[in-house]
């Protein structure tokens, strides 16, 4: 039991859904090459999962410290609004003073800095003001969309910038760019947490905050770090979303994605009570959720049922993680 | 005892001062703001939010949270409209069915949280998805209600001096606040709620029926959210599956501003009504101004929420340090 990775259930479920599709959905695994780029359902899943995957990477670290970040959806809306404002430069925009021209690098940097600032704000509230994470990040979740609308002046800013749009729509080495962005972020975070002591610090903070402080871990700085990472990830996700629709919609960008991200993390085997975390599991969880969504859509089932399916998945995962529930199951098996 | 009183009363006191100050400042700034009409409309316009917030107060007092209230509003709204229009159910019976549905969802959530000790946050998150999914499954278009009795409810109001009036929704709100206050302050159930929020282990050891009480709190929240949906349907006279999106945040904000600690154990039902009033004043003032865009509401509410959260922290740490300084015998 101990030797099995925590994400084994998620992987099993993913294989099950993929097998189901292999038999039930004709052409699910078909991959075509067009203009040196791969197309197909599987590629589409890897492309569409990018925003949620980015959010859940950061969320994994936050949840490992016993926290949660509800503001990621709103942060996406803010960074999207900043990027769109800098590109389209609409009349009367409050960011008109900043002119980055067509430099995609500077615009992406601005979006990431927006995310970083939001993350620092959340981190300060949690580590300095000691406000519960749910509440501290709720604040930015409420006010963040207001700020995003303030930045975009209440408009849905649309733009036509092929260079920026290629963040979401372009492809490199045959795979869509969002896929590579996720790979890059995942690699950096994996190296940071698994090749340095950082991951160990995060796990000890989540397992026992008082003990972690007593052994000399700077818990305040650590919290600040994990919320900042989540902010930056959300900033990047916001730019993928903005580049995908070539516009910024402050009301709907990233709406409910915080819930999807939490779902991906918990399905991926990271306990919501903190401590041990698994980034690989999170990625599998995110892909599983996206595969489920795509399956439901391609099967012609009513799309609103995805919400119901997600609800049932959350409950199933919660129950499987609940010691009380597992304890209840055991004697029943004996009796049978 | 005195320090608990101050810890509990101080936030409500500060909220009252803030509410009155905001009302007066807006009154000086905008013509016709300082009238009974604006005052009573605060209750008529925000009745659904108030009803939802009262139910949520019980859950937050136990130290839990209910994220499903917003989508419950949407779900009960579309369910009510469909029942009346398509199934030709008499409105009182339809309201009864909708409230029973809210009760059922609350019961399920409460059972999962109390029996299996699941995190309230996650269970109600699943509830959020489930209710919105069911609502969208019922109908994705808004459903108009055209029923004489329902129209009568919607247009009913009590005339008050200065052309002001109280709508049916506002009267319902006062009724719900009254019942909520009675349950939380004068019944053993209410005492159990506060005890669990204060310290679950101690409550359990003292023989408080923890599971039953927790389930009760979520049932109340579910019923109140469903009733909030009914009231919301009264305003628009039509059901819409997406109504109430994000309402859970406004409701949580109202409860927190109303002086209830999110940790549980401290707070009051009338305080939440006060919190709703503060949100209502912000919204009304921004509407009165005309030049400020609606998104300022969100920003102002966020800033207010931040202020009250920092205040809560400050009161808590002040109480803690006082306890630490006090001779050990008094504790």
XYZ file of C-alpha atoms in Angstrom:
667
model
C 0.000 0.000 0.000
C 2.780 2.409 0.965
C 4.740 1.853 -2.221
C 1.856 2.852 -4.481
C 1.984 6.477 -5.601
C -0.941 8.572 -4.387
C -2.043 9.324 -7.939
C -2.680 5.672 -8.833
C -6.491 6.120 -8.647
C -6.362 9.119 -10.976
C -4.176 7.264 -13.453
C -6.502 4.265 -13.306
C -9.533 6.474 -13.924
C -7.744 8.210 -16.808
C -6.860 4.885 -18.442
C -10.445 3.742 -17.944
C -11.867 6.854 -19.637
C -9.333 6.554 -22.474
C -10.174 2.853 -22.975
C -13.861 3.719 -22.960
C -13.188 6.275 -25.690
C -11.063 3.837 -27.669
C -14.115 1.604 -28.062
C -17.003 4.060 -27.910
C -15.733 7.128 -29.748
C -14.576 6.428 -33.275
C -11.446 8.295 -34.228
C -10.666 9.393 -30.676
C -7.002 8.433 -30.949
C -6.649 9.552 -34.550
C -3.898 12.116 -35.018
C -3.499 14.022 -38.260
C -0.559 16.117 -39.341
C -1.451 19.406 -40.958
C 1.151 22.093 -41.795
C 3.633 20.331 -39.528
C 1.196 20.423 -36.623
C -0.609 17.569 -34.929
C -4.396 17.534 -34.720
C -6.770 15.167 -32.945
C -8.869 14.681 -29.841
C -5.908 13.736 -27.677
C -3.889 16.755 -28.809
C -6.953 18.925 -28.224
C -7.181 17.670 -24.642
C -3.499 18.500 -24.029
C -4.107 21.954 -25.522
C -7.286 22.797 -23.630
C -6.061 21.527 -20.293
C -3.285 24.162 -20.201
C -4.979 26.933 -18.122
C -6.344 24.525 -15.503
C -3.054 22.614 -15.441
C -1.116 25.841 -14.779
C -3.511 26.900 -12.022
C -3.426 23.491 -10.388
C 0.387 23.351 -10.379
C 0.476 26.417 -8.152
C -2.588 25.279 -6.241
C -0.827 21.998 -5.366
C 1.868 23.883 -3.461
C -0.700 26.110 -1.735
C -2.849 23.148 -0.720
C 0.250 21.321 0.524
C 0.711 24.181 3.042
C -2.885 23.610 4.255
C -4.077 26.616 2.276
C -6.194 27.211 -0.779
C -6.220 29.991 -3.374
C -9.690 30.969 -4.526
C -8.495 34.055 -6.368
C -6.778 32.351 -9.329
C -9.770 32.834 -11.655
C -9.931 36.540 -10.848
C -6.143 36.833 -11.227
C -6.494 35.316 -14.714
C -9.061 37.995 -15.520
C -6.717 40.719 -14.241
C -3.608 39.581 -16.117
C -5.715 39.093 -19.249
C -7.075 42.621 -18.885
C -3.560 44.027 -18.419
C -2.235 42.194 -21.484
C -5.213 43.177 -23.647
C -4.981 46.816 -22.539
C -1.280 46.951 -23.376
C -1.858 45.464 -26.823
C -5.043 47.226 -27.879
C -4.325 50.500 -26.020
C -7.958 51.634 -26.072
C -8.827 55.309 -25.558
C -8.955 56.401 -21.900
C -7.385 53.204 -20.577
C -5.546 53.615 -17.272
C -2.525 51.737 -18.627
C -2.127 54.090 -21.582
C 1.023 55.474 -19.968
C 2.797 52.155 -20.530
C 3.783 51.573 -24.116
C 5.368 48.229 -24.799
C 4.642 48.351 -28.505
C 4.409 44.912 -30.035
C 6.913 43.293 -27.726
C 5.254 40.020 -26.757
C 8.008 39.453 -24.201
C 7.290 42.690 -22.308
C 3.519 42.166 -22.466
C 3.820 38.617 -21.119
C 6.160 39.946 -18.449
C 3.550 42.565 -17.474
C 0.918 39.841 -17.171
C 3.209 37.683 -15.048
C 4.061 40.651 -12.810
C 0.323 41.263 -12.334
C -0.039 37.668 -11.190
C 3.019 37.978 -8.952
C 1.634 41.095 -7.241
C -1.700 39.354 -6.612
C 0.156 36.330 -5.227
C 2.248 38.545 -2.931
C -0.941 40.240 -1.700
C -2.526 36.868 -0.896
C 0.693 35.616 0.656
C 1.031 38.679 2.896
C -2.565 38.334 4.100
C -2.012 34.672 4.931
C 1.491 34.882 6.420
C 1.549 38.346 8.032
C -2.098 39.103 8.857
C -2.712 35.387 9.557
C -6.103 35.430 7.872
C -7.448 31.983 6.924
C -6.438 31.241 3.306
C -10.033 30.647 2.134
C -11.036 34.092 3.342
C -7.853 35.920 2.441
C -8.033 34.780 -1.167
C -11.810 35.228 -1.285
C -11.059 38.917 -0.992
C -9.183 39.083 -4.263
C -11.738 36.741 -5.816
C -14.442 39.356 -5.127
C -12.448 42.515 -5.690
C -10.209 41.101 -8.436
C -12.907 41.015 -11.081
C -13.764 44.584 -10.128
C -10.128 45.579 -10.602
C -10.033 43.708 -13.935
C -13.065 45.690 -15.069
C -11.411 48.862 -13.824
C -8.334 48.079 -15.951
C -10.385 47.252 -19.026
C -12.777 50.154 -18.326
C -15.745 47.785 -18.212
C -15.271 46.822 -21.854
C -14.457 43.502 -23.408
C -11.185 44.513 -25.048
C -10.558 42.720 -28.299
C -7.364 42.939 -30.313
C -5.736 41.499 -33.340
C -2.131 40.641 -32.600
C -0.949 37.458 -34.308
C 2.323 37.372 -32.366
C 0.546 37.436 -28.991
C -2.259 35.139 -30.153
C 0.301 32.506 -31.071
C 0.807 31.914 -27.326
C -2.451 30.001 -27.406
C -2.924 29.216 -31.063
C 0.529 28.559 -32.397
C 2.447 25.322 -32.366
C 6.075 24.370 -31.833
C 7.537 21.012 -32.862
C 4.059 19.828 -33.792
C 2.533 20.392 -30.385
C 0.360 23.404 -29.453
C 2.201 26.153 -27.557
C 0.055 25.956 -24.374
C 1.279 22.383 -23.982
C 4.905 23.542 -24.004
C 4.124 26.345 -21.541
C 2.699 23.803 -19.100
C 5.731 21.558 -19.613
C 8.049 24.510 -18.901
C 6.194 25.607 -15.747
C 5.886 22.033 -14.503
C 9.603 21.413 -15.088
C 10.656 24.588 -13.254
C 8.364 23.895 -10.276
C 9.390 20.223 -10.167
C 13.079 21.129 -10.152
C 12.526 23.803 -7.489
C 10.578 21.508 -5.177
C 12.210 18.142 -5.772
C 15.860 18.947 -6.422
C 16.098 21.455 -3.582
C 14.883 21.271 -0.001
C 11.967 23.562 -0.837
C 9.522 20.690 -1.392
C 10.508 19.153 1.912
C 9.969 22.497 3.673
C 6.520 22.845 2.098
C 5.558 19.319 3.139
C 6.733 19.848 6.699
C 4.870 23.158 6.912
C 1.722 21.378 5.754
C 2.174 18.391 8.044
C 2.831 20.382 11.176
C 3.203 24.184 11.001
C 4.354 24.571 14.612
C 7.012 21.884 14.318
C 8.148 23.380 11.004
C 8.629 26.771 12.646
C 10.409 25.213 15.596
C 12.991 23.482 13.417
C 13.820 26.856 11.927
C 11.904 26.950 8.660
C 10.969 30.504 7.706
C 7.270 29.680 7.328
C 6.259 33.266 6.490
C 8.632 33.477 3.542
C 7.594 29.993 2.425
C 3.913 30.931 2.381
C 4.745 34.120 0.503
C 6.624 31.987 -2.016
C 3.867 29.436 -2.685
C 1.181 32.098 -3.114
C 3.486 34.060 -5.439
C 4.116 30.959 -7.561
C 0.362 30.411 -7.795
C -0.115 34.055 -8.765
C 2.468 33.793 -11.550
C 0.896 30.545 -12.808
C -2.526 32.221 -12.817
C -1.057 35.210 -14.657
C 0.264 32.904 -17.379
C -3.059 31.032 -17.558
C -4.812 34.387 -17.958
C -2.624 35.248 -20.920
C -3.280 31.908 -22.606
C -7.014 32.536 -22.165
C -6.707 36.087 -23.536
C -4.559 34.988 -26.473
C -7.000 32.178 -27.247
C -10.012 34.470 -27.748
C -7.866 37.498 -28.728
C -9.599 39.545 -26.098
C -10.115 40.034 -22.378
C -13.484 39.500 -20.748
C -13.203 40.622 -17.124
C -16.455 38.926 -16.143
C -15.973 35.488 -17.611
C -12.230 34.879 -17.989
C -11.281 32.031 -15.677
C -14.729 31.837 -14.104
C -15.017 28.726 -11.893
C -11.523 27.617 -12.914
C -10.362 27.848 -9.300
C -12.806 25.049 -8.578
C -11.504 22.947 -11.480
C -7.961 23.478 -10.238
C -8.795 22.390 -6.677
C -10.563 19.407 -8.164
C -7.524 18.454 -10.273
C -5.256 18.694 -7.237
C -7.494 16.541 -5.049
C -8.111 13.958 -7.763
C -4.352 13.832 -8.277
C -3.898 12.439 -4.795
C -2.704 15.516 -2.877
C -4.502 15.487 0.462
C -6.508 18.646 1.023
C -5.489 18.594 4.651
C -1.939 19.510 3.615
C 1.422 17.799 3.805
C 2.440 15.417 1.041
C 1.864 16.674 -2.476
C 2.306 15.262 -5.942
C 2.771 17.549 -8.941
C 2.678 14.607 -11.354
C -0.609 13.509 -9.794
C -2.000 17.017 -10.231
C -1.141 16.998 -13.932
C -2.792 13.587 -14.322
C -5.816 14.907 -12.408
C -6.091 17.938 -14.670
C -5.815 15.787 -17.804
C -8.423 13.388 -16.396
C -10.896 16.230 -15.826
C -10.315 17.621 -19.323
C -10.644 14.142 -20.865
C -13.947 13.698 -19.050
C -15.185 17.050 -20.362
C -14.070 16.271 -23.912
C -15.639 12.806 -23.704
C -18.952 14.245 -22.562
C -18.859 16.809 -25.363
C -17.910 14.370 -28.121
C -20.494 11.834 -26.931
C -23.186 14.417 -27.526
C -24.270 14.380 -23.880
C -25.715 17.685 -22.685
C -22.703 19.870 -21.714
C -24.360 21.056 -18.484
C -24.019 17.477 -17.250
C -20.240 18.018 -16.986
C -21.032 20.036 -13.861
C -22.983 17.140 -12.366
C -20.221 14.662 -13.277
C -17.598 16.942 -11.708
C -19.717 17.196 -8.557
C -19.928 13.427 -8.272
C -16.169 13.078 -8.899
C -15.395 15.583 -6.117
C -17.621 13.690 -3.700
C -16.164 10.319 -4.660
C -12.602 11.608 -4.189
C -13.503 13.198 -0.841
C -15.066 9.987 0.393
C -12.083 7.901 -0.728
C -9.793 10.253 1.219
C -11.979 10.154 4.337
C -10.642 7.766 6.995
C -14.118 7.522 8.539
C -15.628 6.376 5.264
C -12.894 3.830 4.560
C -13.251 2.536 8.089
C -16.973 2.082 7.509
C -16.362 0.149 4.301
C -14.025 -2.394 5.843
C -16.306 -4.197 8.327
C -18.984 -4.394 5.636
C -16.627 -6.330 3.378
C -15.915 -8.774 6.173
C -19.596 -9.271 6.837
C -20.275 -9.957 3.183
C -17.464 36.849 30.416
C -16.990 40.496 29.737
C -14.183 39.979 27.248
C -16.268 37.511 25.275
C -19.040 40.059 25.166
C -16.694 42.680 23.847
C -15.151 40.291 21.347
C -18.595 39.444 20.107
C -20.238 42.846 20.273
C -17.414 45.062 19.083
C -17.526 44.049 15.382
C -21.306 44.538 15.267
C -20.922 47.887 16.961
C -18.282 48.990 14.465
C -20.403 47.738 11.559
C -23.368 49.767 12.847
C -21.213 52.887 13.086
C -19.855 52.291 9.570
C -23.364 51.685 8.193
C -24.777 54.864 9.756
C -21.743 56.902 8.706
C -21.969 55.638 5.121
C -25.675 56.381 5.023
C -25.109 59.929 6.320
C -22.154 60.650 4.019
C -24.109 59.397 1.009
C -27.047 61.476 2.276
C -24.972 64.654 2.243
C -23.483 63.873 -1.132
C -26.577 62.845 -3.052
C -30.011 64.490 -3.028
C -32.928 62.377 -1.863
C -30.658 59.723 -0.392
C -31.495 60.421 3.236
C -35.123 59.316 2.931
C -37.242 56.552 4.344
C -37.780 55.346 0.815
C -34.123 54.629 0.200
C -33.878 53.090 3.655
C -36.769 50.662 3.218
C -35.730 49.839 -0.327
C -32.462 48.538 1.132
C -34.499 45.678 2.555
C -36.793 45.214 -0.434
C -33.936 45.155 -2.947
C -31.596 42.920 -0.970
C -34.143 40.582 0.621
C -32.849 37.519 -1.277
C -29.260 38.226 -0.229
C -30.387 38.750 3.368
C -32.316 35.488 3.487
C -29.352 33.582 2.046
C -26.996 35.311 4.505
C -29.150 34.337 7.509
C -28.928 30.662 6.536
C -25.207 30.946 5.862
C -24.684 32.526 9.301
C -25.650 29.243 10.979
C -23.104 27.309 8.903
C -20.326 29.854 9.479
C -21.096 29.912 13.215
C -20.245 26.194 13.304
C -16.913 27.017 11.652
C -18.009 25.648 8.272
C -18.809 27.256 4.964
C -21.497 26.748 2.327
C -20.435 27.606 -1.211
C -23.533 26.082 -2.790
C -25.947 28.872 -1.837
C -25.469 30.896 -5.029
C -26.232 28.058 -7.405
C -29.024 26.907 -5.087
C -30.654 30.302 -5.737
C -30.400 29.727 -9.490
C -31.633 26.154 -9.176
C -34.684 26.996 -7.052
C -35.516 29.959 -9.265
C -35.630 27.908 -12.475
C -37.321 24.997 -10.690
C -40.076 27.234 -9.332
C -40.699 28.868 -12.701
C -40.803 25.552 -14.550
C -43.112 23.986 -11.970
C -45.576 26.868 -12.204
C -45.497 27.365 -15.967
C -44.949 23.915 -17.442
C -46.217 21.581 -14.738
C -49.133 23.850 -13.790
C -48.409 23.417 -10.089
C -50.132 25.932 -7.788
C -47.517 28.486 -6.574
C -47.745 27.619 -2.837
C -47.172 23.942 -3.596
C -44.369 24.812 -6.024
C -42.661 26.888 -3.321
C -43.060 23.947 -0.961
C -41.413 21.573 -3.449
C -38.531 23.991 -4.016
C -37.955 24.423 -0.273
C -38.047 20.646 0.145
C -35.384 20.375 -2.550
C -33.220 22.931 -0.725
C -33.738 20.942 2.457
C -32.681 17.728 0.700
C -29.482 19.240 -0.703
C -28.661 20.745 2.699
C -29.360 17.410 4.382
C -27.072 15.534 1.988
C -24.260 18.057 2.383
C -24.669 18.154 6.146
C -24.699 14.362 6.358
C -21.495 14.029 4.323
C -19.775 16.719 6.394
C -20.978 15.506 9.788
C -20.840 11.757 9.283
C -17.670 11.371 7.234
C -15.914 14.491 8.511
C -15.348 15.763 4.976
C -14.248 19.348 4.463
C -17.322 21.605 4.234
C -15.539 23.649 1.597
C -15.239 20.685 -0.794
C -18.612 19.111 -0.173
C -20.424 22.382 -0.786
C -18.196 22.989 -3.804
C -19.606 19.757 -5.201
C -23.046 21.057 -4.217
C -22.323 24.217 -6.193
C -21.559 22.209 -9.330
C -24.477 19.860 -8.787
C -27.106 22.587 -8.303
C -25.889 24.623 -11.270
C -25.850 21.473 -13.402
C -29.385 20.530 -12.384
C -30.557 24.105 -12.980
C -29.082 24.198 -16.485
C -30.504 20.740 -17.153
C -34.018 21.972 -16.290
C -33.825 24.871 -18.698
C -31.099 27.011 -20.200
C -33.554 29.708 -21.246
C -35.209 31.948 -18.707
C -38.787 30.895 -17.954
C -41.464 33.576 -17.589
C -44.019 33.135 -14.818
C -47.554 34.261 -15.581
C -49.787 33.285 -12.710
C -52.317 35.583 -10.982
C -51.399 34.461 -7.469
C -47.683 34.821 -8.136
C -48.234 38.300 -9.591
C -50.144 39.169 -6.445
C -47.189 38.130 -4.301
C -44.769 40.050 -6.459
C -46.755 43.294 -6.363
C -47.836 43.105 -2.720
C -46.442 45.859 -0.533
C -47.206 47.738 2.646
C -47.362 51.487 2.172
C -45.361 53.538 4.663
C -44.990 57.325 5.101
C -43.016 59.426 2.596
C -44.023 57.284 -0.387
C -41.932 54.457 0.978
C -43.082 50.881 1.124
C -42.052 47.424 2.215
C -42.429 44.660 -0.335
C -43.495 41.075 0.314
C -39.837 40.097 -0.076
C -38.765 42.503 2.682
C -41.446 41.149 5.031
C -40.205 37.620 4.330
C -36.677 38.793 5.122
C -37.767 40.149 8.511
C -39.629 36.928 9.220
C -36.541 34.847 8.375
C -34.274 37.073 10.485
C -36.765 36.748 13.361
C -36.880 32.958 13.115
C -33.099 32.825 12.739
C -32.603 34.974 15.827
C -35.065 32.823 17.798
C -33.370 29.580 16.741
C -29.854 30.829 17.376
C -30.454 32.577 20.697
C -33.432 31.016 22.424
C -33.236 27.345 21.457
C -30.832 24.603 22.630
C -30.069 24.070 18.924
C -28.608 27.577 18.739
C -26.481 27.062 21.827
C -25.174 23.829 20.298
C -24.240 25.743 17.113
C -22.186 28.270 19.088
C -20.623 25.494 21.172
C -19.481 23.559 18.096
C -18.066 26.704 16.517
C -16.232 27.575 19.712
C -14.597 24.196 20.174
C -15.898 21.055 18.565
C -14.043 18.642 20.837
C -15.296 20.305 24.013
C -18.814 20.416 22.620
C -18.636 16.703 21.853
C -17.326 15.914 25.336
C -20.081 18.007 26.927
C -22.652 15.861 25.157
C -23.745 18.341 22.500
C -25.299 16.383 19.613
C -22.601 17.530 17.189
C -23.663 15.581 14.099
C -27.352 16.426 14.361
C -26.585 20.091 14.946
C -24.144 20.289 12.020
C -26.671 18.645 9.708
C -29.290 21.090 11.021
C -27.074 24.065 10.158
C -26.623 22.914 6.555
C -30.336 22.133 6.234
C -31.174 25.672 7.380
C -28.659 27.061 4.896
C -30.154 24.961 2.090
C -33.735 25.996 2.889
C -32.773 29.664 3.208
C -30.908 29.546 -0.118
C -33.941 27.956 -1.787
C -36.189 30.628 -0.256
C -33.722 33.244 -1.476
C -34.207 31.820 -4.957
C -37.983 32.086 -4.588
C -37.647 35.742 -3.553
C -35.250 36.390 -6.440
C -37.886 34.948 -8.774
C -40.414 37.384 -7.309
C -38.313 40.335 -8.520
C -37.850 39.167 -12.069
C -41.113 37.185 -12.308
C -39.145 34.647 -14.262
C -36.789 31.825 -13.475
C -33.229 31.805 -14.692
C -30.720 28.998 -14.222
C -27.700 31.303 -14.048
C -29.137 33.719 -11.478
C -27.231 33.848 -8.230
C -23.802 33.348 -9.845
C -21.226 34.553 -7.343
C -23.900 35.278 -4.755
C -22.109 33.009 -2.262
C -19.329 35.589 -2.080
C -21.683 38.487 -1.392
C -23.394 36.405 1.264
C -20.097 35.465 2.929
C -19.045 39.120 2.797
C -22.332 40.173 4.416
C -21.921 37.611 7.211
C -18.306 38.647 7.884
C -19.071 42.367 7.808
C -21.971 41.560 10.139
C -19.460 40.494 12.765
C -19.510 36.711 12.520
C -16.046 35.192 12.847
C -15.241 32.788 10.018
C -13.531 30.578 12.577
C -16.968 30.038 14.072
C -18.342 30.487 17.546
C -18.936 34.250 17.521
C -21.530 36.214 15.629
C -25.227 36.800 15.286
C -28.087 36.583 12.815
C -29.151 40.253 13.118
C -25.498 41.163 12.503
C -25.721 39.534 9.080
C -28.776 41.659 8.304
C -26.639 44.674 9.176
C -23.925 43.353 6.852
C -26.462 43.090 4.040
C -27.470 46.704 4.728
C -23.833 47.837 4.396
C -23.550 46.084 1.019
C -26.919 47.574 0.024
C -25.826 51.109 0.956
C -22.647 50.748 -1.129
C -24.676 49.573 -4.099
C -27.373 52.259 -3.722
C -24.792 55.022 -3.307
C -22.971 53.929 -6.460
C -26.283 53.828 -8.354
C -27.152 57.299 -7.023
C -23.808 58.693 -8.095
C -24.365 57.673 -11.681
C -20.820 58.493 -12.786
C -19.239 55.553 -10.952
C -19.368 52.275 -12.799
C -20.900 49.194 -11.258
C -17.557 47.440 -10.825
C -16.700 49.885 -8.062
C -19.244 47.958 -5.968
C -17.006 44.883 -6.084
C -13.878 46.852 -5.259
C -15.504 48.746 -2.373
C -16.964 45.521 -0.968
C -13.524 43.904 -1.242
C -11.885 46.805 0.616
C -14.609 46.773 3.309
C -14.183 43.021 3.690
C -10.407 43.445 4.068
C -10.936 46.112 6.717
C -13.313 43.952 8.719
C -11.071 40.886 8.443
C -8.070 42.816 9.749
C -10.293 44.167 12.522
C -11.342 40.624 13.435
C -7.721 39.535 13.584
C -6.850 42.504 15.752
C -9.700 41.809 18.182
C -8.759 38.132 18.356
C -5.090 38.801 19.038
C -5.987 41.480 21.591
C -8.238 38.989 23.373
C -5.503 36.352 23.254
C -2.826 38.599 24.698
C -5.209 39.746 27.431
C -5.884 36.108 28.262
C -2.158 35.450 28.350
C -1.570 38.390 30.672
C -4.415 37.479 33.035
C -3.539 35.403 36.135
C -3.906 31.717 35.360
C -6.747 31.295 37.845
C -9.211 33.427 35.871
C -8.987 31.328 32.782
